[in-house]
Amino acid sequence: EPEVTQTPSHQVTQMGQEVILRCVPISNHLYFYWYRQILGQKVEFLVSFYNNEISEKSEIFDDQFSVERPDGSNFTLKIRSTKLEDSAMYFCASKLPSQETQYFGPGTRLLVL
Amino acid sequence: DQQVKQNSPSLSVQEGRISILNCDYTNSMFDYFLWYKKYPAEGPTFLISISSIKDKNEDGRFTVFLNKSAKHLSLHIVPSQPGDSAVYFCAASDGTASKLTFGTGTRLQVTL
């Protein structure tokens, strides 16, 4: 069964450094999303992406964040200058245009020191 | 702004009995609801969903009920199995391309 994959599974970085989180959505899906979950809190929406552009973003998704679909398979989330409060699990999700259900990857645990 | 609420942080049920997980929402624009199961350090796994035009959807041991007038949905798992022990999240969306708004989750423990 096709699934969303994410790399790396864990990332440790110093405050102020740039990180890129990578996702490979399910191959025929056209809508892509990033969510995050800070430890002990609920899963929060960051950004949605369709047709090579951002379709919606939350207030968390400020100028330090960007997304890109550099080729036909990858979908990336970049944090330009990480802050301590960016430490969280980051989940990528994707879905078909005709369906509502989003399918999630296993997540990347980001720790900012 | 808690648009989706799961008021029970935890639930313990004996194996073989019914588990009932509840979810309330406030945004009347939500028209699609989903339940996800999540193990620690893993991503949410889709379980079952329901459109606002229905009041019940069933898939094997899992049934979701939607009461639109009360803005309430519930997930029934019967019979409960030890492998069902996980955190269950209710999520809602208000359009085809829209983000999911998640509840805070309910930790289900199924005991032997």
Tab-separated table of C-alpha atoms in Angstrom:
chain	number	residue	atom	x	y	z
A	1	GLU	CA	0.000	0.000	0.000
A	2	PRO	CA	1.457	3.390	-0.965
A	3	GLU	CA	2.442	5.642	1.904
A	4	VAL	CA	3.880	9.045	2.652
A	5	THR	CA	7.550	8.940	3.615
A	6	GLN	CA	9.591	11.530	5.470
A	7	THR	CA	13.300	12.075	6.026
A	8	PRO	CA	15.091	12.417	8.302
A	9	SER	CA	13.255	10.699	11.123
A	10	HIS	CA	15.181	12.798	13.658
A	11	GLN	CA	17.034	16.081	13.292
A	12	VAL	CA	18.989	17.929	15.953
A	13	THR	CA	20.107	21.455	15.147
A	14	GLN	CA	21.461	24.553	16.809
A	15	MET	CA	19.268	27.609	17.216
A	16	GLY	CA	19.623	29.901	14.222
A	17	GLN	CA	20.516	27.127	11.794
A	18	GLU	CA	18.511	26.260	8.696
A	19	VAL	CA	16.801	22.905	8.411
A	20	ILE	CA	15.073	21.214	5.502
A	21	LEU	CA	12.544	18.493	6.166
A	22	ARG	CA	11.736	16.230	3.266
A	23	CYS	CA	8.607	14.375	2.290
A	24	VAL	CA	7.635	12.084	-0.542
A	25	PRO	CA	3.847	12.190	-0.852
A	26	ILE	CA	1.802	9.331	-2.288
A	27	SER	CA	2.485	9.372	-6.023
A	28	ASN	CA	-0.880	10.359	-7.510
A	29	HIS	CA	-1.792	12.810	-4.745
A	30	LEU	CA	-1.924	16.476	-5.662
A	31	TYR	CA	-2.614	18.241	-2.361
A	32	PHE	CA	0.224	18.444	0.143
A	33	TYR	CA	0.317	19.625	3.738
A	34	TRP	CA	2.659	20.203	6.638
A	35	TYR	CA	1.507	19.930	10.247
A	36	ARG	CA	3.405	19.948	13.494
A	37	GLN	CA	2.850	18.632	16.986
A	38	ILE	CA	4.678	20.162	19.908
A	39	LEU	CA	5.161	17.631	22.696
A	40	GLY	CA	1.959	17.181	24.659
A	41	GLN	CA	-0.090	19.400	22.373
A	42	LYS	CA	-2.424	18.785	19.482
A	43	VAL	CA	-1.528	18.468	15.828
A	44	GLU	CA	-1.497	21.935	14.216
A	45	PHE	CA	-1.801	22.901	10.582
A	46	LEU	CA	1.106	24.819	9.048
A	47	VAL	CA	0.569	25.049	5.297
A	48	SER	CA	-1.196	23.497	2.324
A	49	PHE	CA	0.185	23.348	-1.206
A	50	TYR	CA	-1.519	22.688	-4.521
A	51	ASN	CA	-0.625	23.323	-8.138
A	52	ASN	CA	2.825	24.560	-7.170
A	53	GLU	CA	1.662	27.234	-4.818
A	54	ILE	CA	0.616	27.718	-1.228
A	55	SER	CA	-3.160	27.511	-0.953
A	56	GLU	CA	-3.441	28.223	2.765
A	57	LYS	CA	-1.112	28.893	5.680
A	58	SER	CA	-1.507	29.326	9.397
A	59	GLU	CA	-0.193	32.162	11.533
A	60	ILE	CA	2.577	29.828	12.656
A	61	PHE	CA	3.883	29.724	9.079
A	62	ASP	CA	5.773	33.024	9.146
A	63	ASP	CA	8.620	34.303	6.956
A	64	GLN	CA	11.017	31.796	8.508
A	65	PHE	CA	9.134	28.950	6.858
A	66	SER	CA	8.959	28.029	3.194
A	67	VAL	CA	7.791	25.053	1.169
A	68	GLU	CA	8.863	23.755	-2.186
A	69	ARG	CA	8.136	20.957	-4.584
A	70	PRO	CA	11.534	20.815	-6.280
A	71	ASP	CA	10.681	17.869	-8.519
A	72	GLY	CA	7.808	15.516	-9.260
A	73	SER	CA	8.141	13.521	-6.080
A	74	ASN	CA	9.545	15.569	-3.185
A	75	PHE	CA	7.868	18.176	-1.003
A	76	THR	CA	10.077	20.089	1.417
A	77	LEU	CA	9.647	22.341	4.432
A	78	LYS	CA	12.479	24.756	5.150
A	79	ILE	CA	12.947	26.637	8.387
A	80	ARG	CA	15.469	29.389	7.718
A	81	SER	CA	16.603	30.270	11.227
A	82	THR	CA	15.374	27.795	13.790
A	83	LYS	CA	14.165	28.826	17.227
A	84	LEU	CA	13.891	26.749	20.381
A	85	GLU	CA	10.110	26.765	20.039
A	86	ASP	CA	10.332	25.101	16.614
A	87	SER	CA	11.149	21.838	18.404
A	88	ALA	CA	8.285	19.514	17.486
A	89	MET	CA	7.226	16.543	15.374
A	90	TYR	CA	6.617	17.683	11.807
A	91	PHE	CA	4.178	15.670	9.726
A	92	CYS	CA	3.697	15.761	5.997
A	93	ALA	CA	0.341	14.719	4.538
A	94	SER	CA	-1.100	14.313	1.070
A	95	LYS	CA	-4.422	13.621	-0.554
A	96	LEU	CA	-6.192	13.044	-3.832
A	97	PRO	CA	-8.147	15.929	-5.382
A	98	SER	CA	-11.367	13.914	-5.288
A	99	GLN	CA	-11.177	12.876	-1.649
A	100	GLU	CA	-11.128	14.524	1.748
A	101	THR	CA	-8.907	12.055	3.550
A	102	GLN	CA	-5.348	13.159	4.188
A	103	TYR	CA	-2.678	10.506	4.654
A	104	PHE	CA	0.187	11.272	6.993
A	105	GLY	CA	3.841	10.378	7.000
A	106	PRO	CA	5.662	9.047	10.059
A	107	GLY	CA	7.019	12.474	10.969
A	108	THR	CA	10.366	14.140	11.594
A	109	ARG	CA	11.279	14.881	15.170
A	110	LEU	CA	13.078	18.231	15.203
A	111	LEU	CA	15.027	19.276	18.267
A	112	VAL	CA	16.463	22.790	18.367
A	113	LEU	CA	19.169	23.342	20.988
B	1	ASP	CA	-9.556	28.742	19.792
B	2	GLN	CA	-10.618	25.135	20.299
B	3	GLN	CA	-12.883	24.455	17.357
B	4	VAL	CA	-12.580	20.702	17.880
B	5	LYS	CA	-12.648	19.339	21.401
B	6	GLN	CA	-12.080	15.945	22.886
B	7	ASN	CA	-12.975	16.361	26.508
B	8	SER	CA	-11.757	12.985	27.719
B	9	PRO	CA	-7.962	12.871	27.753
B	10	SER	CA	-7.980	9.159	28.539
B	11	LEU	CA	-10.220	6.101	28.506
B	12	SER	CA	-9.655	2.593	29.796
B	13	VAL	CA	-11.744	-0.299	28.469
B	14	GLN	CA	-11.585	-4.043	28.940
B	15	GLU	CA	-10.770	-6.233	25.971
B	16	GLY	CA	-13.924	-7.318	24.180
B	17	ARG	CA	-16.022	-4.392	25.422
B	18	ILE	CA	-17.078	-1.320	23.495
B	19	SER	CA	-14.888	1.794	23.422
B	20	ILE	CA	-16.684	5.077	22.821
B	21	LEU	CA	-14.613	8.143	22.045
B	22	ASN	CA	-16.313	11.519	21.830
B	23	CYS	CA	-15.624	14.723	19.955
B	24	ASP	CA	-17.402	18.084	19.879
B	25	TYR	CA	-16.966	20.906	17.425
B	26	THR	CA	-18.035	24.526	17.278
B	27	ASN	CA	-17.509	25.530	13.644
B	28	SER	CA	-20.712	24.940	11.685
B	29	MET	CA	-18.739	25.179	8.427
B	30	PHE	CA	-17.095	21.828	9.093
B	31	ASP	CA	-18.511	19.294	6.651
B	32	TYR	CA	-16.158	16.352	6.884
B	33	PHE	CA	-14.878	14.561	9.953
B	34	LEU	CA	-12.136	12.026	10.387
B	35	TRP	CA	-10.716	9.841	13.116
B	36	TYR	CA	-7.015	9.106	13.264
B	37	LYS	CA	-5.127	6.707	15.485
B	38	LYS	CA	-1.639	7.606	16.614
B	39	TYR	CA	1.111	5.663	18.315
B	40	PRO	CA	4.008	7.515	20.002
B	41	ALA	CA	6.648	8.775	17.565
B	42	GLU	CA	4.524	7.821	14.549
B	43	GLY	CA	2.280	9.756	12.224
B	44	PRO	CA	-1.511	9.762	12.510
B	45	THR	CA	-3.077	6.761	10.768
B	46	PHE	CA	-6.456	7.278	9.132
B	47	LEU	CA	-9.224	5.136	10.621
B	48	ILE	CA	-12.620	6.235	9.419
B	49	SER	CA	-14.418	9.335	8.224
B	50	ILE	CA	-17.896	10.725	7.780
B	51	SER	CA	-19.402	13.407	5.614
B	52	SER	CA	-21.903	15.844	7.112
B	53	ILE	CA	-24.616	14.460	4.820
B	54	LYS	CA	-24.531	11.184	6.762
B	55	ASP	CA	-25.124	10.344	10.384
B	56	LYS	CA	-23.324	7.010	10.526
B	57	ASN	CA	-20.442	5.270	8.812
B	58	GLU	CA	-19.233	1.801	9.603
B	59	ASP	CA	-16.032	-0.045	8.755
B	60	GLY	CA	-15.510	-3.367	10.444
B	61	ARG	CA	-15.146	-2.854	14.179
B	62	PHE	CA	-15.226	0.931	13.815
B	63	THR	CA	-18.372	3.048	13.572
B	64	VAL	CA	-18.557	6.810	13.564
B	65	PHE	CA	-21.772	8.623	14.471
B	66	LEU	CA	-22.431	12.261	13.649
B	67	ASN	CA	-25.051	14.424	15.346
B	68	LYS	CA	-24.968	17.709	13.445
B	69	SER	CA	-27.543	19.488	15.571
B	70	ALA	CA	-25.450	18.791	18.664
B	71	LYS	CA	-22.158	19.304	16.790
B	72	HIS	CA	-21.007	16.015	18.214
B	73	LEU	CA	-19.426	12.899	16.827
B	74	SER	CA	-18.352	9.661	18.383
B	75	LEU	CA	-16.206	6.697	17.445
B	76	HIS	CA	-17.318	3.259	18.582
B	77	ILE	CA	-14.885	0.376	18.595
B	78	VAL	CA	-16.395	-3.024	19.197
B	79	PRO	CA	-15.030	-5.372	20.297
B	80	SER	CA	-12.016	-3.513	21.657
B	81	GLN	CA	-8.659	-5.234	21.312
B	82	PRO	CA	-5.319	-4.600	23.060
B	83	GLY	CA	-3.862	-3.441	19.731
B	84	ASP	CA	-6.382	-0.592	19.753
B	85	SER	CA	-4.450	1.054	22.588
B	86	ALA	CA	-3.271	4.373	21.159
B	87	VAL	CA	-4.172	8.053	21.057
B	88	TYR	CA	-7.243	8.807	18.936
B	89	PHE	CA	-7.644	12.180	17.283
B	90	CYS	CA	-10.818	13.635	15.886
B	91	ALA	CA	-10.262	16.034	12.956
B	92	ALA	CA	-12.530	18.211	10.860
B	93	SER	CA	-12.364	20.059	7.575
B	94	ASP	CA	-14.527	22.690	5.901
B	95	GLY	CA	-13.764	22.086	2.258
B	96	THR	CA	-12.089	19.808	-0.234
B	97	ALA	CA	-8.661	21.390	-0.095
B	98	SER	CA	-8.888	22.578	3.439
B	99	LYS	CA	-6.658	22.000	6.373
B	100	LEU	CA	-7.638	19.585	9.101
B	101	THR	CA	-8.380	20.978	12.532
B	102	PHE	CA	-7.515	18.430	15.185
B	103	GLY	CA	-8.801	17.793	18.661
B	104	THR	CA	-6.447	17.253	21.579
B	105	GLY	CA	-6.751	13.471	21.455
B	106	THR	CA	-8.002	10.717	23.743
B	107	ARG	CA	-5.613	8.061	24.970
B	108	LEU	CA	-7.361	4.688	24.828
B	109	GLN	CA	-6.027	1.815	26.841
B	110	VAL	CA	-7.546	-1.608	26.267
B	111	THR	CA	-6.809	-3.905	29.164
B	112	LEU	CA	-6.814	-7.693	29.223
